[in-house]
Coordinates of C-alpha atoms and ligand atoms in Angstrom, one line a residue:
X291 CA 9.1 34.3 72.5
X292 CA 6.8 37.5 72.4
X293 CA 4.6 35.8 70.0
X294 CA 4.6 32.7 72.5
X295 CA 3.4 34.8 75.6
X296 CA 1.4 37.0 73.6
X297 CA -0.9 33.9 72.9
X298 CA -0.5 32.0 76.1
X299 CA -0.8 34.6 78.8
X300 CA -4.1 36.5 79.4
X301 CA -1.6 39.9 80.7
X302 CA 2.0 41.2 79.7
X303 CA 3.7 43.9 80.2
X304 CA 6.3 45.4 78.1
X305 CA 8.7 48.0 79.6
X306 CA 12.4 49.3 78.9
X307 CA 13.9 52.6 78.1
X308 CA 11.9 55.2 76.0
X309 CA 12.2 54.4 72.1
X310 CA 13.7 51.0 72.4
X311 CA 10.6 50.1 70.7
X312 CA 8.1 48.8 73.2
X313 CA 4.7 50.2 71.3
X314 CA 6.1 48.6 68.2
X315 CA 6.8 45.2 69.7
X316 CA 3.5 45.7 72.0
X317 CA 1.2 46.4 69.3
X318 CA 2.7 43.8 67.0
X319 CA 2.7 41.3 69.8
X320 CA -0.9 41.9 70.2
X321 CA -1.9 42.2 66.1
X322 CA -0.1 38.8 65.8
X323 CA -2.5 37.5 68.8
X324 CA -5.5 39.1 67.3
X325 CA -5.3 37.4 64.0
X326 CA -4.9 34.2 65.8
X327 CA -8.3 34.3 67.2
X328 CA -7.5 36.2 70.5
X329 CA -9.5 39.4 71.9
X330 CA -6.5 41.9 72.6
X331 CA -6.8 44.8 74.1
X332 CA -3.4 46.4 73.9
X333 CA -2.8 49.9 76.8
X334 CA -0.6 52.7 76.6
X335 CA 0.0 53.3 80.6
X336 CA 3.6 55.8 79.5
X337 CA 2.1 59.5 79.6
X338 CA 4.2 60.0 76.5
X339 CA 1.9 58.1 74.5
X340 CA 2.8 57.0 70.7
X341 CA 0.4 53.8 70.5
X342 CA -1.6 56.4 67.8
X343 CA 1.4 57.8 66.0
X344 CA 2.3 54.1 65.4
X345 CA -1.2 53.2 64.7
X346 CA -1.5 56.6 62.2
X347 CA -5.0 57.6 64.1
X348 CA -6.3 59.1 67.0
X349 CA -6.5 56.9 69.8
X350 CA -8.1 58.2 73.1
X351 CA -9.1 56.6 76.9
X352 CA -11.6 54.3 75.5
X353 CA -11.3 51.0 73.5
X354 CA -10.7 51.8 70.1
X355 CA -10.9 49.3 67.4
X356 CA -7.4 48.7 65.8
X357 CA -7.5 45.7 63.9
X358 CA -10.6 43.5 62.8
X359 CA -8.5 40.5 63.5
X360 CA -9.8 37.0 62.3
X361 CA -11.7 33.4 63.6
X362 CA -13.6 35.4 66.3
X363 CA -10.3 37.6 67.6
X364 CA -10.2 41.8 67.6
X365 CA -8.0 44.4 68.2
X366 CA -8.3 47.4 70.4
X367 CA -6.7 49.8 71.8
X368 CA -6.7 52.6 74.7
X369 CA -4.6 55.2 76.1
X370 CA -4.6 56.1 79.3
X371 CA -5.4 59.8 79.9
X372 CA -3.1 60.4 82.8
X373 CA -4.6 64.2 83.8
X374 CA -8.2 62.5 83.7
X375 CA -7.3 59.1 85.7
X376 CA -5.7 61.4 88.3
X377 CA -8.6 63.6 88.6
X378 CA -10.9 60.4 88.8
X379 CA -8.8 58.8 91.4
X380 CA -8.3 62.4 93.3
X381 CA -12.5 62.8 93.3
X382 CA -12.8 59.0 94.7
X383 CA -10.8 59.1 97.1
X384 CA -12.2 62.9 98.1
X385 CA -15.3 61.7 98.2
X386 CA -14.7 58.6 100.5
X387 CA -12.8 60.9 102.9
X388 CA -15.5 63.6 102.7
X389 CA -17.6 61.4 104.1
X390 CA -15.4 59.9 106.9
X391 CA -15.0 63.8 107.6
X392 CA -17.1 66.2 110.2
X393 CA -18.4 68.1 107.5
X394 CA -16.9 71.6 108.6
X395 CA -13.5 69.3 107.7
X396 CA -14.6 69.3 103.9
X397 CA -13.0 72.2 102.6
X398 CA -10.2 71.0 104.3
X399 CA -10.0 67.7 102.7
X400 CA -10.8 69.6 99.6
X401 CA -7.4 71.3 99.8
X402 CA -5.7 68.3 101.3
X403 CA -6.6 66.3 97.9
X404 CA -5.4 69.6 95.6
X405 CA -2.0 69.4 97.2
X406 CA -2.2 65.5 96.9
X407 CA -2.8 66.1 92.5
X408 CA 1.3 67.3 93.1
X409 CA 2.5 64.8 95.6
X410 CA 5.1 62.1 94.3
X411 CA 3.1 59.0 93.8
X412 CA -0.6 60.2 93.2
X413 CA -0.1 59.2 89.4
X414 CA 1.4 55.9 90.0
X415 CA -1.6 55.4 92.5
X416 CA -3.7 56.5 90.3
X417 CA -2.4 54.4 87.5
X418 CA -2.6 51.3 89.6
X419 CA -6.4 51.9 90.4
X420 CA -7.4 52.1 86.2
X421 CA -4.8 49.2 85.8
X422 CA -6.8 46.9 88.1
X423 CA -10.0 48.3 86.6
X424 CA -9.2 47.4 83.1
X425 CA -7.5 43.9 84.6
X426 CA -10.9 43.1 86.6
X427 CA -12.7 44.3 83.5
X428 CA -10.8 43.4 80.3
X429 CA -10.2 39.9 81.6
X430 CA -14.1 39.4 80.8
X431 CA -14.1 41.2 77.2
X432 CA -10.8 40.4 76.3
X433 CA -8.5 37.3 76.1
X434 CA -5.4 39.2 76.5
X435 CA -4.3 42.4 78.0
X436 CA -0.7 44.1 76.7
X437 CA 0.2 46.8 78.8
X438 CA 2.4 49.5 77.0
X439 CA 4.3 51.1 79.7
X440 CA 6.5 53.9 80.5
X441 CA 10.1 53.5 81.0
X442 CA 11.8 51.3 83.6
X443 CA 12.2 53.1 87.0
X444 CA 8.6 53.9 87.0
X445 CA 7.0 51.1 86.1
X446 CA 9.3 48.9 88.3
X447 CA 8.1 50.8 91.0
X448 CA 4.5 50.6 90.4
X449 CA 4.1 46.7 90.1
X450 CA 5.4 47.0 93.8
X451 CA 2.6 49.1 95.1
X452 CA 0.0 46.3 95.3
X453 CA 1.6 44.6 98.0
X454 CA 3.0 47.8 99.5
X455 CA -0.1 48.8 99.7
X456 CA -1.4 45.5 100.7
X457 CA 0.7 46.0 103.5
X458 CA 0.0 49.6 104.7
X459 CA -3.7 48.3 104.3
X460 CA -3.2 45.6 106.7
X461 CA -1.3 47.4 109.2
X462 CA -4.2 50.1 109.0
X463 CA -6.5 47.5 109.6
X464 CA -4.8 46.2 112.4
X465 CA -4.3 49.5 114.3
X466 CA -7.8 50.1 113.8
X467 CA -9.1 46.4 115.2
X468 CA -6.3 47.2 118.1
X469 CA -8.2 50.8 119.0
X470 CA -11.3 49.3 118.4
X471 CA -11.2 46.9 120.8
X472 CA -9.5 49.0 123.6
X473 CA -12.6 51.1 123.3
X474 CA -15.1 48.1 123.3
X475 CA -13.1 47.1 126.5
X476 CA -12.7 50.2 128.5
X477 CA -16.5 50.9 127.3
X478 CA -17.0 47.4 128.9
X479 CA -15.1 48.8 132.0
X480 CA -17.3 51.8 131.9
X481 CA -20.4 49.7 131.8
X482 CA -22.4 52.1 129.6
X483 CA -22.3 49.6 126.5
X484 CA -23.0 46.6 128.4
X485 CA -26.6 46.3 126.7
X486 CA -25.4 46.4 123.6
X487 CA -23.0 43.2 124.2
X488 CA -26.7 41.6 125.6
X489 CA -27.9 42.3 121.5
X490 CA -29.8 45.1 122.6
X491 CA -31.4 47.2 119.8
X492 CA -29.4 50.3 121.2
X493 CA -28.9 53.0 118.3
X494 CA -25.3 52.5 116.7
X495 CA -23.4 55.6 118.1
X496 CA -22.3 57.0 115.0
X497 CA -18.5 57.0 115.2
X498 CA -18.7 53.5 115.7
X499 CA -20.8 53.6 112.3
X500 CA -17.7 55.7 110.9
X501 CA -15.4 53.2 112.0
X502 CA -17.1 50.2 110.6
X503 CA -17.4 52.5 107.3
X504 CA -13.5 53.0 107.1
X505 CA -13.1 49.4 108.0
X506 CA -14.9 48.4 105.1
X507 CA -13.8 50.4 102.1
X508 CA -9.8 49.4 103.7
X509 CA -11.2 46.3 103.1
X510 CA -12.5 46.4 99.8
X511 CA -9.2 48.2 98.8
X512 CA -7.0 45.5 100.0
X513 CA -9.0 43.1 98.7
X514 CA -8.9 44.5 95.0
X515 CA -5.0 45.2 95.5
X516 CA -4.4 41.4 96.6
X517 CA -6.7 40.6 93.5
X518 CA -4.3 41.9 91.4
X519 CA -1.0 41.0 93.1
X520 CA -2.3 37.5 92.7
X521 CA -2.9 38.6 88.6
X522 CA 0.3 40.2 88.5
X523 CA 2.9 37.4 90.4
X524 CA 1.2 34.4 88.6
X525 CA 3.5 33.6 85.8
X526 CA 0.6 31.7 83.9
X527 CA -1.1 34.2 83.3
X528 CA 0.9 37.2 83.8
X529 CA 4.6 38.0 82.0
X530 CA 6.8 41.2 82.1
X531 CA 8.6 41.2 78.8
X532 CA 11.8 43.8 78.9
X533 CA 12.6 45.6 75.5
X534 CA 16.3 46.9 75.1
X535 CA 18.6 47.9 73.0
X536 CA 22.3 45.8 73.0
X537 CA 24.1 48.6 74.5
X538 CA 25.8 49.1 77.6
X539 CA 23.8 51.0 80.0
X540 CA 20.3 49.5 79.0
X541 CA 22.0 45.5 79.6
X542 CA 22.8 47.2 82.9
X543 CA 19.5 48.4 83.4
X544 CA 17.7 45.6 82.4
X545 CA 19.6 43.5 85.1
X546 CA 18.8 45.9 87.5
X547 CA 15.2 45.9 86.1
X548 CA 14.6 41.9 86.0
X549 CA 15.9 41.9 89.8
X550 CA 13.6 44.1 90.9
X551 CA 10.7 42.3 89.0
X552 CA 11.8 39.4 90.4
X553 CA 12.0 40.4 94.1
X554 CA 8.2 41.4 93.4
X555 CA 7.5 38.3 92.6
X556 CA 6.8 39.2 88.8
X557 CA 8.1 36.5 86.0
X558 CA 9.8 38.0 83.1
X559 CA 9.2 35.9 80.1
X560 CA 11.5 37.6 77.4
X561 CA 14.5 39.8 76.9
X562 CA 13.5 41.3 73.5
X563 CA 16.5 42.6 72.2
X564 CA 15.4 45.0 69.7
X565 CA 17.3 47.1 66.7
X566 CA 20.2 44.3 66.4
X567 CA 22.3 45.9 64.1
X568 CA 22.7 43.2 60.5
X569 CA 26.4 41.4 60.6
X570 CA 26.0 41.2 56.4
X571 CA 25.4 45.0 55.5
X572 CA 29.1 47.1 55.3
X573 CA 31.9 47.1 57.8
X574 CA 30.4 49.8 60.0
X575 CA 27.5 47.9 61.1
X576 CA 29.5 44.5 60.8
X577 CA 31.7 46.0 63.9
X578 CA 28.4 47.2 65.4
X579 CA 26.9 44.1 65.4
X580 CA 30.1 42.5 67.2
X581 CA 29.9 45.6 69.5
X582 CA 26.3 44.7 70.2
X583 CA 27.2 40.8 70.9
X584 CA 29.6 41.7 73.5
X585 CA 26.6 43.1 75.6
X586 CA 24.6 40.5 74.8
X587 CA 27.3 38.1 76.1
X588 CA 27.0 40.3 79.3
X589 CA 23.4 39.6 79.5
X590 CA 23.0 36.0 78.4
X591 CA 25.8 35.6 81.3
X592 CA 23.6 37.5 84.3
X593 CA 20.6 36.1 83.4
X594 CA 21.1 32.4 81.9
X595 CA 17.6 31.3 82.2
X596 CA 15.2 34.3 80.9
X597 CA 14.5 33.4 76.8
X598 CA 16.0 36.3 74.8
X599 CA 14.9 37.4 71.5
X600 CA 17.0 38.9 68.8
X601 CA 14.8 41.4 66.5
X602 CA 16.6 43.1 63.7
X603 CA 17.2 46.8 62.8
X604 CA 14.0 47.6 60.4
X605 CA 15.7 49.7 57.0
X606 CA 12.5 52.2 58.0
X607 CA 10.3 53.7 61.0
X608 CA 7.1 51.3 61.5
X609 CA 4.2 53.1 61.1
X610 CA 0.3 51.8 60.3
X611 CA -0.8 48.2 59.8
X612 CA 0.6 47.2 56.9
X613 CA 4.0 48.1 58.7
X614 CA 3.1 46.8 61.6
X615 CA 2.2 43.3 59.6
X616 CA 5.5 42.7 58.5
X617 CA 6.9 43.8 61.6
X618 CA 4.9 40.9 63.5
X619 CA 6.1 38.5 60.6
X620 CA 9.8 38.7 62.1
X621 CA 9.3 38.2 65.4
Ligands
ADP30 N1 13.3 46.8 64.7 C1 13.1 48.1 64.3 N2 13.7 48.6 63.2 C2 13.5 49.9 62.9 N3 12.9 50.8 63.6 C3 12.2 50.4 64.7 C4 12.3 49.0 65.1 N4 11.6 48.9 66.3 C5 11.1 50.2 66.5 N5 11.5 51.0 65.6 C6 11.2 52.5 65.5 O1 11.8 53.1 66.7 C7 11.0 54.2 67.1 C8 10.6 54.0 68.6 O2 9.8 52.8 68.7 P1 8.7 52.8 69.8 O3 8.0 51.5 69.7 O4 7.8 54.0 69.7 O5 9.5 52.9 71.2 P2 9.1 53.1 72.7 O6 7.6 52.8 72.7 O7 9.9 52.1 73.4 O8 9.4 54.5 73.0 C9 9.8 54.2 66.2 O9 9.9 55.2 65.3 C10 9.7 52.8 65.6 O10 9.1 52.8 64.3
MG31 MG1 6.0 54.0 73.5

């Protein structure tokens, strides 16, 4: 089923607990895809990056050539630098509100964005920004985007922010439209503006100038958000792919995890039950692997209709291509 999304959809997402085995079943999704003639770019988005201990090589915040792939596909890969994206985000948005400011505001916005770098949620924001980048970007260079990302709660989370944002956005917007035309209608009242209404040249006073400038980078912010809501909740094209292990708590989690997706409006195209434990090797991992089915049972039972994949326990650690080769060959 991995395999299947990996060469249908143009972005997926793999998430679950840490070392379930999501950068394995990521980059083999995406080796699989490259040799079949796709472009991949596959991201590491968990701050806790392993994408280049799997890989055996450095790997850093730009696209890095993993695999040469074959019949016209490659494979790259990136990690995200998570100090460097904040500090990026942090400047743009500094630089915006700098110049929405009076300027004898600016050291005061400076501190304001220093305090922000700490403040729950500036990552995830942050994250969300170099996500739609690379979404708006890679969809041009690359035929298929694998995101690697950080365990559940997290990344749950951030897949809502476009249309919580969306939302704050809007109501911004709205507030501002409200105000604005209170003071076009009291400056009517006033009569001083009434040339202005006649398309008189009149100089712009500049607060108005400010306000149309706030206006329009809300604006273009919604409008990249919405642009990748409408990525992110279209199954064709977009699949979340949960990675677990058939234990108790992570079936619980992942229930939990596939509801919230859901409620977002993300489709999640696999289960990918990783590390099943052989029913053929010894009595210990015979009662394992009937341990294991039990949870599964649980699973299969809460969520009927999601595909679930079965991917067995490897005797050794993957690690560099030819690993990662035969790894791709079971799924
Ligand atoms: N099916 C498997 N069999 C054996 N080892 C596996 C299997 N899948 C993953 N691993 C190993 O488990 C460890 C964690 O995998 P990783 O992909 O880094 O997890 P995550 O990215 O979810 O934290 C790695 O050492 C990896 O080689
Ligand atoms: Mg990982």
């Amino acid at each position: 089923m991995l395999l299947r999304l990996a060469a249908e959809r143009r972005v997926l997402f793999l998430g679950g607990k840490g070392g379930v085995g999501k950068t394995t079943l990521a980059s083999a999704g995406a080796l699989a895809a490259a040799r079949a003639g796709r472009r991949v770019l596959v991201v590491s988005t968990d701050p806790a990056h392993n994408l280049g201990h799997l890989w055996d090589r450095r790997i850093g915040d730009r696209p890095t050539t993993l695999d040469a792939g074959a019949d016209g596909g490659v494979l790259r890969g990136l990690e995200i630098d998570p100090d460097a994206t904040t500090d990026q985000h942090l400047r743009d948005v500094g630089r915006s509100l700098r110049r929405l400011m009076p300027a004898h505001l600016a050291g005061e916005v400076d501190r304001h964005m220093e305090l922000s770098r700490r403040s729950p949620g500036t990552h995830e924001a942050a994250l969300l920004e170099r996500i739609t980048e690379l979404v708006e970007q890679g969809r041009e260079e690359h035929d298929l985007l694998v995101f690697d990302t950080a365990p559940s709660g997290h990344t749950a989370r951030m897949m809502a922010l476009p249309e919580l944002m969306t939302a704050w956005t809007d109501g911004l917007l709205q507030r501002r439209e409200r105000s604005r035309r209170l003071g076009a209608a009291r400056r009517g009242l006033d009569g001083d503006h009434g040339d202005r209404i006649l398309g008189s040249s009149a100089p712009r006073d500049p607060l108005e100038e400010r306000d149309e400038e706030i206006r329009a980078i809300l604006l273009r912010r919604r409008d990249r958000l919405a642009g990748l809501r409408a990525v992110l909740t279209d199954a064709e094209i977009c699949s979340f792919a949960i990675v677990l292990a058939a234990e108790r708590l992570p079936v619980l989690e992942t229930i939990a995890l596939h509801e919230e997706l859901t409620r977002t409006g993300v489709d999640v195209g696999a289960l990918v039950v990783n590390k099943r434990s052989p029913a053929d090797r010894g009595d210990f991992l015979a009662r394992r692997h009937a341990v294991e089915a039990e949870h599964l049972g649980t699973l299969r039972e809460a969520l009927p209709a999601v595909p679930l994949q079965e991917v067995p326990l490897g005797e050794e650690d993957v690690v560099g291509p030819a690993a990662l080769e035969r790894f791709a060959a079971l799924l």
